[in-house]
Structures are given as C-alpha cells and as structure tokens.
Amino acid sequence: MGNDDQTFNTKIIPLRTKIDNIDSQILSLLKQRHAQVEHVVKLKKKHQIPVYHPAREEDLISKLRIQAQNANLDPDFMEDLYRVILRQSRVEQTGQMEHKGIRPGAKVLIVGGAGQMGRFFASLFLKSGYDVKILTRQDWDNAKQLCKNVDLCLISVPIEKTETIIEQIVPFLEPKTLLADLTSIKTKPLEKMLAAHPGPVTGLHPIFGPTSGSLDKQIIVVTPGRDSDSCKWLKEQLTLWGGIIVESSAAEHDEIMEIVQALRHFATFCFGQFLYERGTPLERTLEFSSPIYRLELGMVGRLFAQDSSLYAEIIFATPERRNLLKEFISSLSQHFEMLEKNDKDLFISKFKHIARWFGPFSEQAMRESTFLINKLTERF
Amino acid sequence: MGNDDQTFNTKIIPLRTKIDNIDSQILSLLKQRHAQVEHVVKLKKKHQIPVYHPAREEDLISKLRIQAQNANLDPDFMEDLYRVILRQSRVEQTGQMEHKGIRPGAKVLIVGGAGQMGRFFASLFLKSGYDVKILTRQDWDNAKQLCKNVDLCLISVPIEKTETIIEQIVPFLEPKTLLADLTSIKTKPLEKMLAAHPGPVTGLHPIFGPTSGSLDKQIIVVTPGRDSDSCKWLKEQLTLWGGIIVESSAAEHDEIMEIVQALRHFATFCFGQFLYERGTPLERTLEFSSPIYRLELGMVGRLFAQDSSLYAEIIFATPERRNLLKEFISSLSQHFEMLEKNDKDLFISKFKHIARWFGPFSEQAMRESTFLINKLTERF
C-alpha cells in the first residue's frame, strides 16, 4: 500500500492545487462583481431609482439557469448559488439604504428605550439622523424636559404596563406630538391613547423579535388612530427601513393575534409540558428522527429558550385570549372518544374536511417545508 | 427627466455588461472546478479512498473564510456560497457511489414493491446490480416461483397488513433467506417474523418519506431479530447508499415512535381541526405573521397535504399509542383552571421547569430555527 499511497499523493496534489487555484479566481471575480454592483448602486441613488429590483433578479436567475444548462451544470445548483450572491448584495445595499431619514433632525422620544425593542428602534432612528431621546423608569423626574418639542413619542414597554405609561406620559406631551405604541395587543392601548392624547395617534405592532437586527422584509401592523396625514411620515420611514406595512383595525389585529400568538404558543407550551411530564428521552428521540421532527421539536425548544414572563403576557393578555385557549382545550377533548373507540374512519373523515379547508396552502406548505428540510440536511 | 434617463442608461448599460461578463467567467470556473473534482473522485475510487471527506471540507471553508476576509468580502457570505458548491459535488459523488452493490447479483424480493417505499428500495437495489423481483397483490399465484433462492425478502406493505403478509409469505421462503420488514412499528412485526421464519430476521424502519429520492444522510432504525451475522451485508449496503443506521430494541423503537410520530402528528391534527372549527382566516393571519409563524403553520398545512389513511394508521397503530394520546388530552385539561384563574405565576413556574428540563437543546433549537428563518426570509 505504501507505494500505492505515494502514487495517489503524486496524482492528487496537483489536482487539489488546481481546485484551490480555481477557487481563488472565483473569489477574485466575486470581489470584482461586488465592486461593479457598488457602482450600479451609486448610480441608482444619484438618479433616485430603487436599488433593489426583484424583476431584474429573476431575469438574471433565468438567464444563468439557461447558461448553466448549456454548460452542462445543474441549473438548480446555479440558482441556489446566485440566490446567495444576490442576497449578499441586497443586504449590503439595504444596509446603506437604512440610514436615510425622512425627517432627519426630528425629535423622537422612546419611552422604555432601554428594553430590547426600544433600543432597536432607537438605533434605527439615530442612524437616520433623528434626535433621539430615551425615557426609562429612572427618568420620570425629567419627563417634562424630555417631552418638549417631541415630534414622535413611541411607547415601548411591556404589555401590562402600556396603559399606565400612556396615562403618565400624555400630560407632558404637546398636542402636535405623534403618539404611537409598539404593544402586541392593539385595542386597549389605542383606545387609551385616543382618550388621553388630542393629537395624532397610531398603533404599531412590529411582528418580529428585536434580535433580527434589521427591519428588512419585517412586518409591522399599523392600526390607525387619529390624523393619519400627520402619521404618514412614520409609515414612510418604516417602509424605507425595509419594513412591510400591513394596515388593520385594532379589533381585527387582536383577533388574528389570538391565533397567531396566543393559541400557537399555548399549544407549543402544552406539547413541551407533556414531553416533560413523561420524561421523554429527547436526545434519543432525535437520534431516531427525520429532519422534520428535529425542526418541529426545535420549534418547541425554541419557545422554552425565551423569556417565560414575555410568553405569560402574550398568552394571558386578555380575557378573550384565555377564552380562546379554553375552547382549544375543549376542542381536544372531543377526540377522546374517537381514540377510545379506535375510530379510524372518523379520523379520516375529519382529516379530509380539514385538508379541503386548508386548500392550496397545504401544497405550498409542503413545498416550503421540503425546501427547509433540504437546507437543514445540508447544513447539519 | 428624459435627458436624465438617457444619461442613466448610458452609464448603467456598460456596468451591467461588466457584471454579466463576470458571471460568465464565474460559470466557466465552476465548470472547470466540476471537471477537476471529477478527476479527484475517479482517482479516489481507483485507490478505494472514501470520496466525501468532511474534514477536508471544513478545512477548505476555513481557508476560504480567511481569503474572503483578506479580500474584504464577508466571510459568512463566502461560507454560504461554498456550502452550496460543496453540497453539489457531494450530491453528484454520492449519486455515483450509490450504485455500488455489496452483493451484486443477489436475489431481492420486495413484497409490496408497487408501493412508494417498495419502489424506492427496488430502484436502489436495481441500480446496485441486484436481481430484484416484486410481489404485488396480483402475484400470489406465482409466490412459490418468486421466492425461490431469494437472499433477501423485504416486506413493504401498509402497517395493518404487515402481520398477515408475513404469515402468507413465510411458507414459500427458504430457511437461509434473510427476512426483513419496513414497517413503522417494530415489536409485533418482529415477533411475527421470528415466530414464522426460522432463518435470519431483522426489522428496519426508514425514518423518511420515499419522496426524498436518496438515502443520503437518512436515518434507518435497525431492530435486530436473529442471526445478525447474516444480516450484516444488508446494513452495510444501506450505509453505502448513504443511510445512517441506528440500532435499537423493538420495544424502545416503538416507545420513541409513539412520541416522534403519533403524538406529534396528533397534536398537529388537533391544531388544524381547531383552526378549521373556528374558520380562522388563514390567508389574513399569514399577512400578519413573522416567518416563524408561517413555518409553524406550514408544518400543520404539510400534514393535511398528505394521505389521511397513512396518518390514521400511524396514529391508531397500537392501543399503547391511543392511550398515550388520551393522556395527552388529559394533560391539556389540567391547564383549564390556570386559564380560568388567570394564573400567570403558575404558568411561569411551569414554563421554567420545562425550560430547565429542555436544557441545552433549547439554545441549539433557537440557533437552528433562526438559521432556517433567515433561509425562509431570503427565499420568499
């Protein structure tokens, strides 16, 4: 084998060197591409043309797929590769975009600006040239001073404190100040803001964690309150930072959030609790599992990596939510008899009804989750 | 603006041409890289050296990260890009590897070979040079002939038919034949195989759908039955196809599958049923949602895109499973009072217990799911 090893090494080393060489050339081309894209961005900004153009991206992907096919390379591979490349330039471009302020110099007061979400918005406003002030628990003696001439007062405090804080801050505000909150429920805070403050009012709910680092493609629900003309600049600013604005009434928002937040997190909590009760051997179940189970268990684990009181607030926020969750528990009990009687036919008939109701979303979900499972298998 | 448009176009067109040019060069380098990798694979095969070498991959990634940094490119971007490139060559290499047979020419009979999973294994064995026969519902008159001299008889029929089919096929088998099944429960089928067949026996449970297309990195649970020496080649063959073998007793397997399959799918079913009962506006909830909700709702939708009777079989498979699910329903009922009494403190205390029990998995789940959320945001 010694001799054979030597032959192998003599042959493989030059091949590896060639590959390394090719990789260096790819790197250098990526560098050149990067520089050219920067020129394009500068030019577009000068001519006030939107930097990111989805249509052009899709055209490019189509063209590259054809080129790949002609060169006998897998077009899916080429697409995956360029999705990475295009994403990178998009991220860099938005990074440059984000700084642009609609009303640079305007005064923004963030009440609760020491919390995670408050800090996140403070840094966005700061980077865009706003005059940002923070009001934390310790600053109430100074509230009058802090509220002077404020253009936007943004309430970013825990759910259970929102209404009290609104009451406390409003006496210091001028009528022209735009008052907005970031609470994840909207009916009560909006009512309170409208009752307490005579000026422009809007509710906001950023549907993402402050850990995302950017507003790019993040959803913000806007529940209009009063004088929407005076609130327009704020929506424009959020859009310019990459956010996607969804308008809704406070009532619709809260009803949907009962499902999207409370029910979902409660169901996950119940699942985790049951695994814990039974002392399920988690590690061993993972050894036995497909990537999709790992992903689903990951969703459960993810909940419990986060702050318990945050989730208590979300789940117990309103009597309506608690009622919904009680209904959920009752809905589960209906299946007890089906299991008791081993009634597969009933299960199948229920299953088919639900499947019909889910409609095209199921197919789409199948495709999306398969895409993710592949990503997961590839990485880990 | 007309004049301005013209200036813009005059300037941007050459820049775009340059980028297109760079992309063509990248494509051509990828093509060259591909060719070099093929040389390496051939050489490795000739010298019987494993083709895929994770350590070399990680070395390469580290080197490229440093090179990227030196060239002022984002090292994470470079890593993402090369994960795509390396994955592609791995897929192509395993594609070539998969064909290798441990016992080419050996006779394999697949009972239920017309089903999806049966067809999947039939095609793997065929590609690796085995002599593959299929026995479907219509072929029982011919069973004696089909079973003659068979080296491996693989049972691939729906759960509820497994035991009957084992009883029916065994009289035709020779004692030397290795008998194996692919059922997703193991205790009963394994008992039945051991009781009916005097020769080598092993239980298998491939933990993945037949739609995956390849065995690469897929888990197969092996529950040994009798004469494991005679079963060894089969395990080696599965490994060579890229499968990951997890050994377990039939009892442990079934207990874990109660959680991994029955409980999980049942919980998802209940969630879907409740959304349906309430007529939740799915589309609108998605407009309001973070990528992680989309992902979680996708897991629910995914279930209902699949075959109702398959899930009925999984959920109702054994009395033990049905009992577990009844316990799950009861476990949920315990939370009714907590909601009724608005007892946030109890919730928080339970939450913290579960979080402690989940331990390091939670952190890991947080990281993994964040990675996936980014992939999702990037793609859609």
Coordinates of C-alpha atoms in Angstrom, one line a residue, chain A residues 66-193:
Chain A
I66 CA -30.0 28.6 -19.3
Q67 CA -26.3 29.3 -19.3
A68 CA -25.7 26.6 -16.7
Q69 CA -27.8 24.1 -18.7
N70 CA -25.7 24.9 -21.8
A71 CA -22.5 24.3 -19.9
N72 CA -23.9 21.0 -18.5
L73 CA -24.1 22.3 -15.0
D74 CA -27.2 21.7 -12.8
P75 CA -29.4 24.8 -13.2
D76 CA -30.9 24.3 -9.6
F77 CA -27.3 24.5 -8.3
M78 CA -26.7 27.7 -10.2
E79 CA -29.9 29.2 -8.9
D80 CA -29.0 28.3 -5.3
L81 CA -25.6 29.8 -5.7
Y82 CA -26.8 33.1 -7.2
R83 CA -29.6 33.4 -4.6
V84 CA -26.7 33.5 -2.1
I85 CA -24.8 36.1 -4.2
L86 CA -27.8 38.3 -4.9
R87 CA -28.9 38.2 -1.3
Q88 CA -25.5 39.4 -0.2
S89 CA -25.6 42.4 -2.4
R90 CA -29.2 43.1 -1.4
V91 CA -28.1 43.0 2.3
E92 CA -25.3 45.4 1.7
Q93 CA -27.4 47.7 -0.3
T94 CA -30.2 47.9 2.3
G95 CA -27.5 48.4 4.9
Q96 CA -26.7 51.6 3.0
M97 CA -30.3 52.5 2.4
E98 CA -31.4 52.1 6.0
H99 CA -29.7 55.3 7.1
K100 CA -31.9 57.5 5.0
G101 CA -34.1 59.7 7.2
I102 CA -37.5 61.1 6.1
R103 CA -37.3 63.8 8.7
P104 CA -33.8 63.9 9.9
G105 CA -33.4 66.2 12.9
A106 CA -37.0 65.5 14.1
K107 CA -37.2 64.7 17.9
V108 CA -38.1 61.1 18.8
L109 CA -38.7 60.2 22.4
I110 CA -38.7 56.5 23.1
V111 CA -40.5 55.6 26.4
G112 CA -39.0 52.3 27.5
G113 CA -36.0 52.8 25.2
A114 CA -33.8 50.7 27.4
G115 CA -35.7 47.5 26.5
Q116 CA -34.6 45.4 23.6
M117 CA -37.3 46.6 21.2
G118 CA -36.8 50.2 22.3
R119 CA -33.1 50.0 21.8
F120 CA -33.6 48.5 18.3
F121 CA -35.8 51.4 17.2
A122 CA -33.6 54.0 18.9
S123 CA -30.7 52.8 16.9
L124 CA -32.6 52.9 13.6
F125 CA -33.8 56.5 14.3
L126 CA -30.3 57.5 15.4
K127 CA -28.6 56.2 12.3
S128 CA -31.1 58.1 10.2
G129 CA -30.2 61.4 11.7
Y130 CA -33.1 61.8 14.2
D131 CA -32.7 63.5 17.5
V132 CA -33.4 60.5 19.8
K133 CA -34.2 60.7 23.5
I134 CA -34.8 57.8 25.8
L135 CA -37.2 57.8 28.8
T136 CA -36.6 54.9 31.2
R137 CA -38.0 54.2 34.7
Q138 CA -35.4 56.5 36.3
D139 CA -36.2 59.5 34.1
W140 CA -39.7 60.5 35.2
D141 CA -38.4 63.5 37.2
N142 CA -37.1 64.7 33.9
A143 CA -40.2 63.9 31.8
K144 CA -41.3 67.4 31.2
Q145 CA -37.9 68.4 29.8
L146 CA -37.7 65.2 27.7
C147 CA -41.1 65.7 26.2
K148 CA -40.5 69.2 25.0
N149 CA -41.0 69.7 21.3
V150 CA -41.1 66.0 20.6
D151 CA -42.3 65.1 17.1
L152 CA -42.8 61.4 17.9
C153 CA -43.4 59.7 21.2
L154 CA -43.0 56.0 20.9
I155 CA -44.2 53.8 23.8
S156 CA -42.1 50.6 24.0
V157 CA -42.9 49.0 27.4
P158 CA -44.2 45.5 28.5
I159 CA -47.9 44.8 27.6
E160 CA -49.1 45.0 31.2
K161 CA -47.6 48.5 31.7
T162 CA -48.7 50.1 28.4
E163 CA -51.9 51.7 29.6
T164 CA -50.5 53.1 32.8
I165 CA -47.4 54.5 31.0
I166 CA -49.7 56.2 28.3
E167 CA -51.6 57.9 31.1
Q168 CA -48.4 59.0 32.8
I169 CA -46.7 60.4 29.7
V170 CA -49.5 62.1 27.9
P171 CA -49.8 65.2 30.3
F172 CA -46.2 66.1 29.3
L173 CA -46.8 65.9 25.6
E174 CA -47.7 68.8 23.3
P175 CA -50.9 68.3 21.2
K176 CA -48.9 68.3 17.9
T177 CA -46.8 65.3 19.1
L178 CA -47.4 62.0 17.2
L179 CA -48.1 59.3 19.8
A180 CA -47.5 55.7 18.9
D181 CA -47.1 52.4 20.7
L182 CA -45.4 49.1 19.9
T183 CA -47.6 46.8 22.1
S184 CA -48.5 43.4 20.7
I185 CA -52.2 44.0 21.6
K186 CA -53.8 47.0 20.0
T187 CA -57.5 47.6 21.0
K188 CA -56.9 48.8 24.6
P189 CA -53.7 50.8 24.1
L190 CA -55.2 52.5 21.0
E191 CA -58.4 53.4 23.0
K192 CA -56.2 54.7 25.8
M193 CA -54.0 56.8 23.5

